[in-house]
PDB file of C-alpha atoms and ligand atoms in Angstrom:
ATOM      1  CA  MET Z   1      -9.832  89.863  26.179  1.00 90.00           C
ATOM      2  CA  LYS Z   2      -8.230  92.299  28.978  1.00 92.00           C
ATOM      3  CA  ASP Z   3      -4.658  92.305  29.050  1.00 91.00           C
ATOM      4  CA  LEU Z   4      -4.216  91.038  32.679  1.00 92.00           C
ATOM      5  CA  GLU Z   5      -0.630  90.657  33.013  1.00 88.00           C
ATOM      6  CA  ARG Z   6      -0.078  94.618  32.330  1.00 88.00           C
ATOM      7  CA  LEU Z   7      -2.827  95.329  34.456  1.00 90.00           C
ATOM      8  CA  ARG Z   8      -0.712  93.284  37.171  1.00 87.00           C
ATOM      9  CA  THR Z   9       2.346  95.284  35.942  1.00 89.00           C
ATOM     10  CA  LEU Z  10       4.033  97.773  33.458  1.00 90.00           C
ATOM     11  CA  ILE Z  11       7.356  95.871  33.347  1.00 94.00           C
ATOM     12  CA  LYS Z  12       7.553  92.989  30.771  1.00 93.00           C
ATOM     13  CA  GLU Z  13       8.650  89.450  31.153  1.00 92.00           C
ATOM     14  CA  PRO Z  14      12.489  90.045  29.732  1.00 94.00           C
ATOM     15  CA  VAL Z  15      12.910  92.980  31.448  1.00 97.00           C
ATOM     16  CA  GLU Z  16      11.530  91.855  35.197  1.00 96.00           C
ATOM     17  CA  LEU Z  17      14.602  89.203  34.429  1.00 95.00           C
ATOM     18  CA  VAL Z  18      17.167  91.292  33.426  1.00 97.00           C
ATOM     19  CA  LEU Z  19      16.882  94.488  36.391  1.00 98.00           C
ATOM     20  CA  ASN Z  20      16.999  90.361  38.485  1.00 97.00           C
ATOM     21  CA  GLN Z  21      19.390  90.128  37.654  1.00 97.00           C
ATOM     22  CA  GLN Z  22      21.671  93.056  37.878  1.00 98.00           C
ATOM     23  CA  ILE Z  23      19.894  92.829  41.369  1.00 98.00           C
ATOM     24  CA  GLN Z  24      22.282  90.462  42.021  1.00 98.00           C
ATOM     25  CA  MET Z  25      24.990  91.738  39.489  1.00 98.00           C
ATOM     26  CA  GLU Z  26      25.282  94.618  42.275  1.00 98.00           C
ATOM     27  CA  LEU Z  27      24.505  92.856  45.274  1.00 98.00           C
ATOM     28  CA  VAL Z  28      27.443  90.491  44.440  1.00 97.00           C
ATOM     29  CA  SER Z  29      29.965  93.871  43.996  1.00 97.00           C
ATOM     30  CA  SER Z  30      29.044  95.138  47.392  1.00 98.00           C
ATOM     31  CA  SER Z  31      30.090  91.997  48.308  1.00 98.00           C
ATOM     32  CA  LYS Z  32      32.980  92.323  46.141  1.00 98.00           C
ATOM     33  CA  TYR Z  33      33.422  95.270  47.541  1.00 98.00           C
ATOM     34  CA  LEU Z  34      33.323  94.384  51.454  1.00 98.00           C
ATOM     35  CA  ALA Z  35      35.298  91.567  51.008  1.00 98.00           C
ATOM     36  CA  MET Z  36      37.878  94.351  49.563  1.00 97.00           C
ATOM     37  CA  ALA Z  37      37.472  97.179  53.025  1.00 97.00           C
ATOM     38  CA  GLY Z  38      38.082  93.425  54.798  1.00 97.00           C
ATOM     39  CA  TRP Z  39      41.575  93.027  53.240  1.00 97.00           C
ATOM     40  CA  CYS Z  40      43.001  97.085  53.617  1.00 97.00           C
ATOM     41  CA  ASP Z  41      41.133  96.962  57.631  1.00 97.00           C
ATOM     42  CA  ARG Z  42      44.056  93.661  58.696  1.00 97.00           C
ATOM     43  CA  ASN Z  43      46.715  94.963  56.208  1.00 96.00           C
ATOM     44  CA  GLY Z  44      47.427  98.760  57.333  1.00 94.00           C
ATOM     45  CA  TYR Z  45      45.295 100.684  54.507  1.00 95.00           C
ATOM     46  CA  ASP Z  46      42.740 101.892  57.037  1.00 95.00           C
ATOM     47  CA  HIS Z  47      41.959 104.653  54.483  1.00 96.00           C
ATOM     48  CA  SER Z  48      41.118 103.142  51.734  1.00 96.00           C
ATOM     49  CA  ALA Z  49      39.326 100.302  54.031  1.00 97.00           C
ATOM     50  CA  GLY Z  50      36.745 103.268  54.546  1.00 96.00           C
ATOM     51  CA  PHE Z  51      36.566 103.959  51.415  1.00 96.00           C
ATOM     52  CA  PHE Z  52      35.485 100.286  50.150  1.00 97.00           C
ATOM     53  CA  TYR Z  53      33.020 100.326  53.110  1.00 97.00           C
ATOM     54  CA  LYS Z  54      30.855 103.088  51.843  1.00 97.00           C
ATOM     55  CA  GLN Z  55      31.495 101.568  48.496  1.00 97.00           C
ATOM     56  CA  SER Z  56      29.668  98.368  49.772  1.00 98.00           C
ATOM     57  CA  GLU Z  57      26.521 100.403  51.246  1.00 98.00           C
ATOM     58  CA  GLU Z  58      26.743 101.919  47.646  1.00 97.00           C
ATOM     59  CA  GLU Z  59      26.096  99.426  45.983  1.00 98.00           C
ATOM     60  CA  ARG Z  60      23.657  97.822  47.920  1.00 98.00           C
ATOM     61  CA  GLU Z  61      21.436 100.393  47.484  1.00 98.00           C
ATOM     62  CA  HIS Z  62      21.726 100.084  43.852  1.00 98.00           C
ATOM     63  CA  ALA Z  63      20.361  96.826  43.701  1.00 98.00           C
ATOM     64  CA  MET Z  64      17.525  98.274  46.335  1.00 98.00           C
ATOM     65  CA  LYS Z  65      16.056 100.652  44.576  1.00 98.00           C
ATOM     66  CA  LEU Z  66      15.209  98.415  41.993  1.00 98.00           C
ATOM     67  CA  PHE Z  67      15.063  95.713  43.832  1.00 98.00           C
ATOM     68  CA  HIS Z  68      11.606  98.732  44.999  1.00 98.00           C
ATOM     69  CA  TYR Z  69      11.118  99.679  41.984  1.00 98.00           C
ATOM     70  CA  LEU Z  70       9.645  95.636  40.657  1.00 97.00           C
ATOM     71  CA  CYS Z  71       7.787  95.872  43.596  1.00 95.00           C
ATOM     72  CA  ASP Z  72       6.320  98.573  44.097  1.00 96.00           C
ATOM     73  CA  GLN Z  73       5.289  98.952  39.794  1.00 95.00           C
ATOM     74  CA  GLY Z  74       3.463  95.358  40.403  1.00 91.00           C
ATOM     75  CA  ALA Z  75       6.770  93.248  38.909  1.00 92.00           C
ATOM     76  CA  ILE Z  76       8.587  89.773  41.148  1.00 90.00           C
ATOM     77  CA  ALA Z  77      12.225  90.471  42.187  1.00 95.00           C
ATOM     78  CA  TYR Z  78      14.078  87.793  44.220  1.00 93.00           C
ATOM     79  CA  THR Z  79      15.922  87.666  46.517  1.00 95.00           C
ATOM     80  CA  PRO Z  80      19.651  86.447  44.407  1.00 95.00           C
ATOM     81  CA  GLU Z  81      22.299  83.871  45.638  1.00 95.00           C
ATOM     82  CA  ILE Z  82      25.799  85.559  46.077  1.00 96.00           C
ATOM     83  CA  PRO Z  83      28.144  83.242  45.436  1.00 96.00           C
ATOM     84  CA  ALA Z  84      32.092  83.396  47.432  1.00 96.00           C
ATOM     85  CA  VAL Z  85      33.662  86.163  45.562  1.00 96.00           C
ATOM     86  CA  PRO Z  86      38.130  86.470  45.965  1.00 95.00           C
ATOM     87  CA  GLN Z  87      39.239  86.868  49.595  1.00 96.00           C
ATOM     88  CA  GLU Z  88      42.202  87.240  49.760  1.00 96.00           C
ATOM     89  CA  PHE Z  89      44.272  89.848  46.930  1.00 97.00           C
ATOM     90  CA  ASP Z  90      47.776  90.761  46.183  1.00 95.00           C
ATOM     91  CA  GLY Z  91      48.081  94.207  46.467  1.00 93.00           C
ATOM     92  CA  LEU Z  92      46.490  97.089  46.459  1.00 93.00           C
ATOM     93  CA  ARG Z  93      46.786  97.512  42.854  1.00 93.00           C
ATOM     94  CA  SER Z  94      45.742  94.380  42.352  1.00 95.00           C
ATOM     95  CA  VAL Z  95      42.562  95.960  44.797  1.00 96.00           C
ATOM     96  CA  PHE Z  96      42.109  98.773  42.622  1.00 96.00           C
ATOM     97  CA  GLU Z  97      42.636  96.942  38.996  1.00 96.00           C
ATOM     98  CA  THR Z  98      39.607  94.314  40.631  1.00 96.00           C
ATOM     99  CA  VAL Z  99      37.503  96.750  40.203  1.00 97.00           C
ATOM    100  CA  LEU Z 100      37.981  98.857  37.222  1.00 97.00           C
ATOM    101  CA  GLU Z 101      37.254  95.230  36.354  1.00 96.00           C
ATOM    102  CA  GLN Z 102      34.389  95.016  38.096  1.00 96.00           C
ATOM    103  CA  GLU Z 103      33.012  98.136  37.017  1.00 97.00           C
ATOM    104  CA  ILE Z 104      32.703  97.720  33.354  1.00 97.00           C
ATOM    105  CA  THR Z 105      30.779  94.550  33.869  1.00 97.00           C
ATOM    106  CA  VAL Z 106      28.332  96.394  35.158  1.00 97.00           C
ATOM    107  CA  THR Z 107      29.036  99.004  33.321  1.00 97.00           C
ATOM    108  CA  ASP Z 108      27.778  96.620  30.299  1.00 97.00           C
ATOM    109  CA  SER Z 109      25.413  95.035  31.450  1.00 97.00           C
ATOM    110  CA  ILE Z 110      23.571  98.196  32.201  1.00 98.00           C
ATOM    111  CA  ASN Z 111      23.801  99.273  28.785  1.00 97.00           C
ATOM    112  CA  ARG Z 112      22.402  95.737  27.773  1.00 97.00           C
ATOM    113  CA  ILE Z 113      19.995  96.555  29.477  1.00 98.00           C
ATOM    114  CA  ILE Z 114      18.842 100.153  28.404  1.00 98.00           C
ATOM    115  CA  GLY Z 115      18.783  97.541  24.781  1.00 97.00           C
ATOM    116  CA  VAL Z 116      16.088  95.477  26.366  1.00 97.00           C
ATOM    117  CA  CYS Z 117      14.172  97.845  27.160  1.00 97.00           C
ATOM    118  CA  ARG Z 118      14.468 100.151  24.383  1.00 97.00           C
ATOM    119  CA  ARG Z 119      13.326  96.600  22.104  1.00 95.00           C
ATOM    120  CA  GLU Z 120      10.275  96.012  23.954  1.00 93.00           C
ATOM    121  CA  GLY Z 121       8.880  99.609  24.471  1.00 93.00           C
ATOM    122  CA  ASP Z 122       9.257 100.099  27.892  1.00 95.00           C
ATOM    123  CA  TYR Z 123      10.437 103.894  28.266  1.00 96.00           C
ATOM    124  CA  ALA Z 124       9.990 103.925  32.331  1.00 97.00           C
ATOM    125  CA  THR Z 125      12.970 101.445  33.052  1.00 97.00           C
ATOM    126  CA  GLU Z 126      15.372 103.507  30.504  1.00 97.00           C
ATOM    127  CA  GLU Z 127      14.678 106.355  32.366  1.00 97.00           C
ATOM    128  CA  LEU Z 128      15.314 104.808  35.203  1.00 97.00           C
ATOM    129  CA  MET Z 129      18.826 103.129  33.879  1.00 97.00           C
ATOM    130  CA  LYS Z 130      19.352 106.276  32.510  1.00 96.00           C
ATOM    131  CA  TRP Z 131      20.111 107.853  36.588  1.00 96.00           C
ATOM    132  CA  TYR Z 132      22.573 104.097  36.668  1.00 97.00           C
ATOM    133  CA  VAL Z 133      25.103 105.220  33.090  1.00 96.00           C
ATOM    134  CA  LYS Z 134      25.797 108.265  34.893  1.00 95.00           C
ATOM    135  CA  GLU Z 135      26.573 106.366  38.209  1.00 95.00           C
ATOM    136  CA  GLN Z 136      29.069 103.705  36.237  1.00 96.00           C
ATOM    137  CA  VAL Z 137      31.272 106.443  34.677  1.00 95.00           C
ATOM    138  CA  GLU Z 138      31.938 107.918  38.084  1.00 95.00           C
ATOM    139  CA  GLU Z 139      32.062 104.724  39.209  1.00 95.00           C
ATOM    140  CA  GLU Z 140      34.915 104.019  36.091  1.00 96.00           C
ATOM    141  CA  TYR Z 141      36.808 107.307  36.879  1.00 95.00           C
ATOM    142  CA  ILE Z 142      36.815 106.980  40.753  1.00 95.00           C
ATOM    143  CA  ALA Z 143      39.019 103.081  39.703  1.00 96.00           C
ATOM    144  CA  ARG Z 144      40.804 104.654  36.642  1.00 96.00           C
ATOM    145  CA  ARG Z 145      42.023 107.853  38.688  1.00 95.00           C
ATOM    146  CA  CYS Z 146      43.016 105.337  41.951  1.00 95.00           C
ATOM    147  CA  LEU Z 147      45.089 103.646  39.252  1.00 95.00           C
ATOM    148  CA  GLU Z 148      46.967 106.409  38.066  1.00 94.00           C
ATOM    149  CA  LEU Z 149      47.357 107.196  42.040  1.00 94.00           C
ATOM    150  CA  ILE Z 150      49.550 103.951  42.276  1.00 94.00           C
ATOM    151  CA  ASP Z 151      51.804 104.675  39.875  1.00 92.00           C
ATOM    152  CA  GLN Z 152      52.625 108.279  40.596  1.00 93.00           C
ATOM    153  CA  ILE Z 153      53.196 107.804  43.888  1.00 92.00           C
ATOM    154  CA  PRO Z 154      56.619 106.121  45.304  1.00 89.00           C
ATOM    155  CA  ALA Z 155      55.818 102.847  46.485  1.00 82.00           C
ATOM    156  CA  ASP Z 156      57.741 103.901  49.704  1.00 86.00           C
ATOM    157  CA  GLN Z 157      54.869 106.680  51.027  1.00 89.00           C
ATOM    158  CA  ILE Z 158      52.644 103.988  51.620  1.00 88.00           C
ATOM    159  CA  TYR Z 159      50.671 105.519  54.674  1.00 91.00           C
ATOM    160  CA  TYR Z 160      50.148 109.307  51.805  1.00 89.00           C
ATOM    161  CA  LEU Z 161      48.959 106.942  48.534  1.00 91.00           C
ATOM    162  CA  ASP Z 162      46.493 105.207  50.890  1.00 92.00           C
ATOM    163  CA  LYS Z 163      45.264 108.888  52.228  1.00 92.00           C
ATOM    164  CA  LYS Z 164      45.350 109.914  48.463  1.00 91.00           C
ATOM    165  CA  LEU Z 165      43.077 106.806  46.966  1.00 91.00           C
ATOM    166  CA  ALA Z 166      40.009 106.807  49.432  1.00 91.00           C
ATOM    167  CA  SER Z 167      40.316 110.778  48.873  1.00 90.00           C
ATOM    168  CA  VAL Z 168      39.273 110.148  44.967  1.00 91.00           C
ATOM    169  CA  THR Z 169      35.693 111.831  43.357  1.00 89.00           C
ATOM    170  CA  TYR Z 170      34.742 112.429  40.121  1.00 89.00           C
ATOM    171  CA  ASP Z 171      34.021 116.384  40.754  1.00 84.00           C
ATOM    172  CA  GLU Z 172      33.577 117.308  37.108  1.00 80.00           C
ATOM    173  CA  ASN Z 173      31.600 114.912  36.199  1.00 81.00           C
ATOM    174  CA  PRO Z 174      29.771 115.963  32.792  1.00 84.00           C
ATOM    175  CA  PHE Z 175      26.619 114.390  34.022  1.00 81.00           C
ATOM    176  CA  ASP Z 176      25.963 115.952  37.082  1.00 78.00           C
ATOM    177  CA  GLU Z 177      23.223 118.866  36.919  1.00 71.00           C
ATOM    178  CA  ALA Z 178      25.135 121.931  38.650  1.00 57.00           C
TER     179      ALA Z 178
ATOM    180  CA  MET K   1     -14.073  66.018  32.220  1.00 46.00           C
ATOM    181  CA  GLU K   2     -14.857  69.850  31.568  1.00 52.00           C
ATOM    182  CA  GLY K   3     -17.905  69.898  31.735  1.00 63.00           C
ATOM    183  CA  SER K   4     -19.631  73.470  31.463  1.00 79.00           C
ATOM    184  CA  VAL K   5     -17.448  76.123  32.191  1.00 86.00           C
ATOM    185  CA  PRO K   6     -19.218  79.932  33.827  1.00 89.00           C
ATOM    186  CA  ALA K   7     -20.345  81.953  30.637  1.00 89.00           C
ATOM    187  CA  SER K   8     -17.478  84.520  31.552  1.00 91.00           C
ATOM    188  CA  TYR K   9     -15.034  82.167  30.546  1.00 93.00           C
ATOM    189  CA  GLN K  10     -12.957  82.944  27.241  1.00 94.00           C
ATOM    190  CA  GLU K  11     -10.542  79.935  25.876  1.00 95.00           C
ATOM    191  CA  VAL K  12      -7.088  81.032  25.929  1.00 96.00           C
ATOM    192  CA  PHE K  13      -5.279  78.242  24.820  1.00 96.00           C
ATOM    193  CA  ARG K  14      -6.084  74.971  24.495  1.00 96.00           C
ATOM    194  CA  THR K  15      -4.420  70.992  24.345  1.00 96.00           C
ATOM    195  CA  ASP K  16      -5.760  67.529  24.611  1.00 94.00           C
ATOM    196  CA  LYS K  17      -4.174  67.871  27.825  1.00 93.00           C
ATOM    197  CA  GLY K  18      -5.789  71.191  29.218  1.00 95.00           C
ATOM    198  CA  VAL K  19      -7.540  74.217  29.264  1.00 96.00           C
ATOM    199  CA  VAL K  20      -6.839  77.807  29.890  1.00 97.00           C
ATOM    200  CA  TYR K  21      -9.357  80.171  30.993  1.00 96.00           C
ATOM    201  CA  GLN K  22      -9.335  84.071  31.195  1.00 96.00           C
ATOM    202  CA  CYS K  23     -12.579  85.691  33.391  1.00 95.00           C
ATOM    203  CA  ASP K  24     -12.345  89.208  33.160  1.00 94.00           C
ATOM    204  CA  LYS K  25     -14.761  89.686  35.560  1.00 94.00           C
ATOM    205  CA  THR K  26     -12.554  88.093  38.610  1.00 95.00           C
ATOM    206  CA  ASN K  27      -9.560  88.631  36.624  1.00 94.00           C
ATOM    207  CA  ARG K  28      -8.335  85.610  36.642  1.00 95.00           C
ATOM    208  CA  LEU K  29      -6.800  83.154  34.823  1.00 96.00           C
ATOM    209  CA  ILE K  30      -8.106  79.646  34.497  1.00 95.00           C
ATOM    210  CA  LEU K  31      -6.085  76.609  34.660  1.00 94.00           C
ATOM    211  CA  SER K  32      -7.891  73.289  33.660  1.00 93.00           C
ATOM    212  CA  PHE K  33      -5.850  70.348  33.468  1.00 89.00           C
ATOM    213  CA  TRP K  34      -5.809  67.047  35.477  1.00 82.00           C
ATOM    214  CA  GLY K  35      -9.964  67.855  35.919  1.00 82.00           C
ATOM    215  CA  SER K  36      -9.778  70.728  38.115  1.00 84.00           C
ATOM    216  CA  HIS K  37     -10.538  74.114  37.953  1.00 88.00           C
ATOM    217  CA  THR K  38      -8.185  76.929  40.294  1.00 90.00           C
ATOM    218  CA  PRO K  39      -8.062  80.172  39.063  1.00 92.00           C
ATOM    219  CA  LEU K  40      -5.452  82.338  39.466  1.00 93.00           C
ATOM    220  CA  SER K  41      -4.262  85.629  39.374  1.00 93.00           C
ATOM    221  CA  ALA K  42      -1.886  86.345  36.759  1.00 91.00           C
ATOM    222  CA  ARG K  43       0.762  87.137  38.589  1.00 89.00           C
ATOM    223  CA  ASP K  44       0.126  83.624  40.394  1.00 91.00           C
ATOM    224  CA  PHE K  45      -0.274  82.493  36.707  1.00 93.00           C
ATOM    225  CA  ALA K  46       2.766  83.959  35.812  1.00 90.00           C
ATOM    226  CA  GLN K  47       5.123  82.250  38.556  1.00 89.00           C
ATOM    227  CA  PHE K  48       3.483  79.509  38.264  1.00 92.00           C
ATOM    228  CA  ARG K  49       4.959  78.621  33.838  1.00 93.00           C
ATOM    229  CA  ARG K  50       8.136  79.979  35.617  1.00 91.00           C
ATOM    230  CA  MET K  51       8.230  76.932  37.846  1.00 92.00           C
ATOM    231  CA  VAL K  52       7.390  74.093  35.561  1.00 94.00           C
ATOM    232  CA  GLU K  53       9.781  75.549  32.576  1.00 92.00           C
ATOM    233  CA  THR K  54      11.787  75.293  35.397  1.00 90.00           C
ATOM    234  CA  VAL K  55      11.699  71.722  36.251  1.00 90.00           C
ATOM    235  CA  ASN K  56      14.684  69.849  35.391  1.00 89.00           C
ATOM    236  CA  ILE K  57      12.150  67.931  32.618  1.00 87.00           C
ATOM    237  CA  HIS K  58      16.570  65.426  31.922  1.00 88.00           C
ATOM    238  CA  GLN K  59      17.428  64.410  35.763  1.00 88.00           C
ATOM    239  CA  MET K  60      13.895  63.626  35.336  1.00 89.00           C
ATOM    240  CA  ALA K  61      14.301  61.120  32.659  1.00 87.00           C
ATOM    241  CA  LEU K  62      17.697  59.722  33.718  1.00 88.00           C
ATOM    242  CA  SER K  63      17.718  59.546  36.926  1.00 85.00           C
ATOM    243  CA  THR K  64      17.025  56.034  38.278  1.00 85.00           C
ATOM    244  CA  ASP K  65      16.164  57.213  41.646  1.00 84.00           C
ATOM    245  CA  ALA K  66      12.514  57.276  42.888  1.00 81.00           C
ATOM    246  CA  ALA K  67      12.251  60.525  44.270  1.00 80.00           C
ATOM    247  CA  ASP K  68      12.865  61.414  40.678  1.00 83.00           C
ATOM    248  CA  ASP K  69      10.342  59.934  38.794  1.00 85.00           C
ATOM    249  CA  VAL K  70       7.514  62.817  39.513  1.00 88.00           C
ATOM    250  CA  GLU K  71       7.246  66.442  40.789  1.00 90.00           C
ATOM    251  CA  ILE K  72       5.297  68.322  43.523  1.00 91.00           C
ATOM    252  CA  LEU K  73       4.757  71.815  42.099  1.00 90.00           C
ATOM    253  CA  THR K  74       2.990  73.241  44.563  1.00 88.00           C
ATOM    254  CA  LEU K  75       0.244  76.335  43.210  1.00 85.00           C
ATOM    255  CA  PRO K  76       1.006  79.856  44.590  1.00 83.00           C
ATOM    256  CA  ARG K  77      -1.102  80.581  47.501  1.00 83.00           C
ATOM    257  CA  SER K  78      -2.705  78.075  47.103  1.00 80.00           C
ATOM    258  CA  GLU K  79      -3.787  74.203  48.560  1.00 82.00           C
ATOM    259  CA  ARG K  80      -3.532  72.710  45.375  1.00 83.00           C
ATOM    260  CA  CYS K  81      -0.259  70.613  44.550  1.00 86.00           C
ATOM    261  CA  TYR K  82       0.428  68.925  41.480  1.00 88.00           C
ATOM    262  CA  VAL K  83       2.331  65.361  41.796  1.00 90.00           C
ATOM    263  CA  LEU K  84       3.328  65.183  37.569  1.00 89.00           C
ATOM    264  CA  THR K  85       5.306  62.463  36.410  1.00 91.00           C
ATOM    265  CA  LEU K  86       7.385  63.517  32.915  1.00 92.00           C
ATOM    266  CA  CYS K  87       4.792  63.445  30.376  1.00 92.00           C
ATOM    267  CA  GLU K  88       2.534  65.449  32.285  1.00 92.00           C
ATOM    268  CA  VAL K  89       5.376  67.384  33.010  1.00 93.00           C
ATOM    269  CA  ILE K  90       5.762  68.352  29.332  1.00 94.00           C
ATOM    270  CA  HIS K  91       2.439  68.441  28.745  1.00 94.00           C
ATOM    271  CA  LEU K  92       1.396  71.023  31.297  1.00 94.00           C
ATOM    272  CA  ARG K  93       4.727  73.337  29.521  1.00 95.00           C
ATOM    273  CA  GLU K  94       2.828  73.069  26.348  1.00 96.00           C
ATOM    274  CA  LEU K  95      -0.438  74.039  27.750  1.00 96.00           C
ATOM    275  CA  LEU K  96       1.689  76.903  29.779  1.00 96.00           C
ATOM    276  CA  SER K  97       4.117  78.225  26.434  1.00 95.00           C
ATOM    277  CA  GLY K  98       1.411  78.081  24.509  1.00 96.00           C
ATOM    278  CA  ALA K  99      -1.210  80.124  27.114  1.00 96.00           C
ATOM    279  CA  ASN K 100       1.508  82.833  27.094  1.00 95.00           C
ATOM    280  CA  LEU K 101       1.547  83.292  23.518  1.00 95.00           C
ATOM    281  CA  MET K 102      -1.623  83.968  23.101  1.00 95.00           C
ATOM    282  CA  LEU K 103      -1.647  86.433  25.694  1.00 94.00           C
ATOM    283  CA  GLU K 104       1.610  88.149  24.272  1.00 92.00           C
ATOM    284  CA  LEU K 105      -0.194  88.280  21.261  1.00 93.00           C
ATOM    285  CA  ASN K 106      -2.743  89.954  23.708  1.00 93.00           C
ATOM    286  CA  SER K 107      -1.191  91.912  24.910  1.00 91.00           C
ATOM    287  CA  MET K 108       0.206  93.450  21.213  1.00 89.00           C
ATOM    288  CA  LEU K 109      -2.535  94.250  19.901  1.00 90.00           C
ATOM    289  CA  ARG K 110      -3.476  96.516  22.376  1.00 89.00           C
ATOM    290  CA  GLU K 111      -0.100  97.938  23.025  1.00 86.00           C
ATOM    291  CA  CYS K 112      -0.418  98.580  19.143  1.00 86.00           C
ATOM    292  CA  GLY K 113      -3.739  99.819  19.207  1.00 83.00           C
ATOM    293  CA  CYS K 114      -6.021  97.300  17.260  1.00 81.00           C
ATOM    294  CA  ALA K 115      -8.967  95.107  19.218  1.00 77.00           C
ATOM    295  CA  THR K 116      -7.947  92.222  21.516  1.00 78.00           C
ATOM    296  CA  LEU K 117      -8.393  89.313  21.264  1.00 81.00           C
ATOM    297  CA  SER K 118     -12.213  87.653  21.619  1.00 78.00           C
ATOM    298  CA  GLY K 119     -12.071  84.817  23.079  1.00 52.00           C
ATOM    299  CA  ASN K 120     -15.277  82.122  22.628  1.00 44.00           C
ATOM    300  CA  VAL K 121     -18.201  84.911  24.116  1.00 40.00           C
TER     301      VAL K 121
HETATM  302 FE1  FE2 V   1      26.229  99.728  41.057  1.00 50.77          FE
END
């Protein structure tokens, strides 16, 4: 008897399920960052606002990468429901604390997906997820570095702090190919 | 009720309420339930199985609202729909999940390089 499911797609159902959950998580991240961008924008943190607008776009791209992968490989990608996200924050520090927590949640989720890929013997999807692993190392670094800067820069130098936060990059990422 | 089925149909799973066949000629799974044969692609079959799995049977059982007495399920890309009572949803679930188990077994056999299942050929 033919294996019709295998002819349809290389992605097995448990992997399809967790990838769809990841699409949802990335789009929730995108929505959270957009809310942070809005909060920064209306509170005068222009540079941080710019940083979060860009970040929001990036998270959407992360979701779309998975969405296209599922569709291209014959699996089903679902458009997820996005719940309401927080719109107000106590200050810049609380914004960046939320960022770090969100990125840690994403990293944990990526790691779980790789576990599922290994269990199902899906080495193609595991290979794709490696890109996300590296991405998360960078995202967590940036969030931690921003929190450090908030501690290091005196509270009255808000303009300087805002500018500094938006310029944090991870240049020494050991996973980047030189 | 079923009468005779085409020779290319291999039985995947059977309950006393229905049968799932596979046709290797057309690459279709055939759902035989409620006296009708419905050929479905592997994707539509998976999608329909998930639709049946996600029916809220607790609500059907507990609600006194007439709208909860039956569940209307439309087959993917087909005009056909099933209007099912609680019992029928459960029967359909049993049939589809049994069939899915056999299909998974067939996949596992293929993956490890063993001969795949052969139905009533
Ligand atoms: Fe992301």
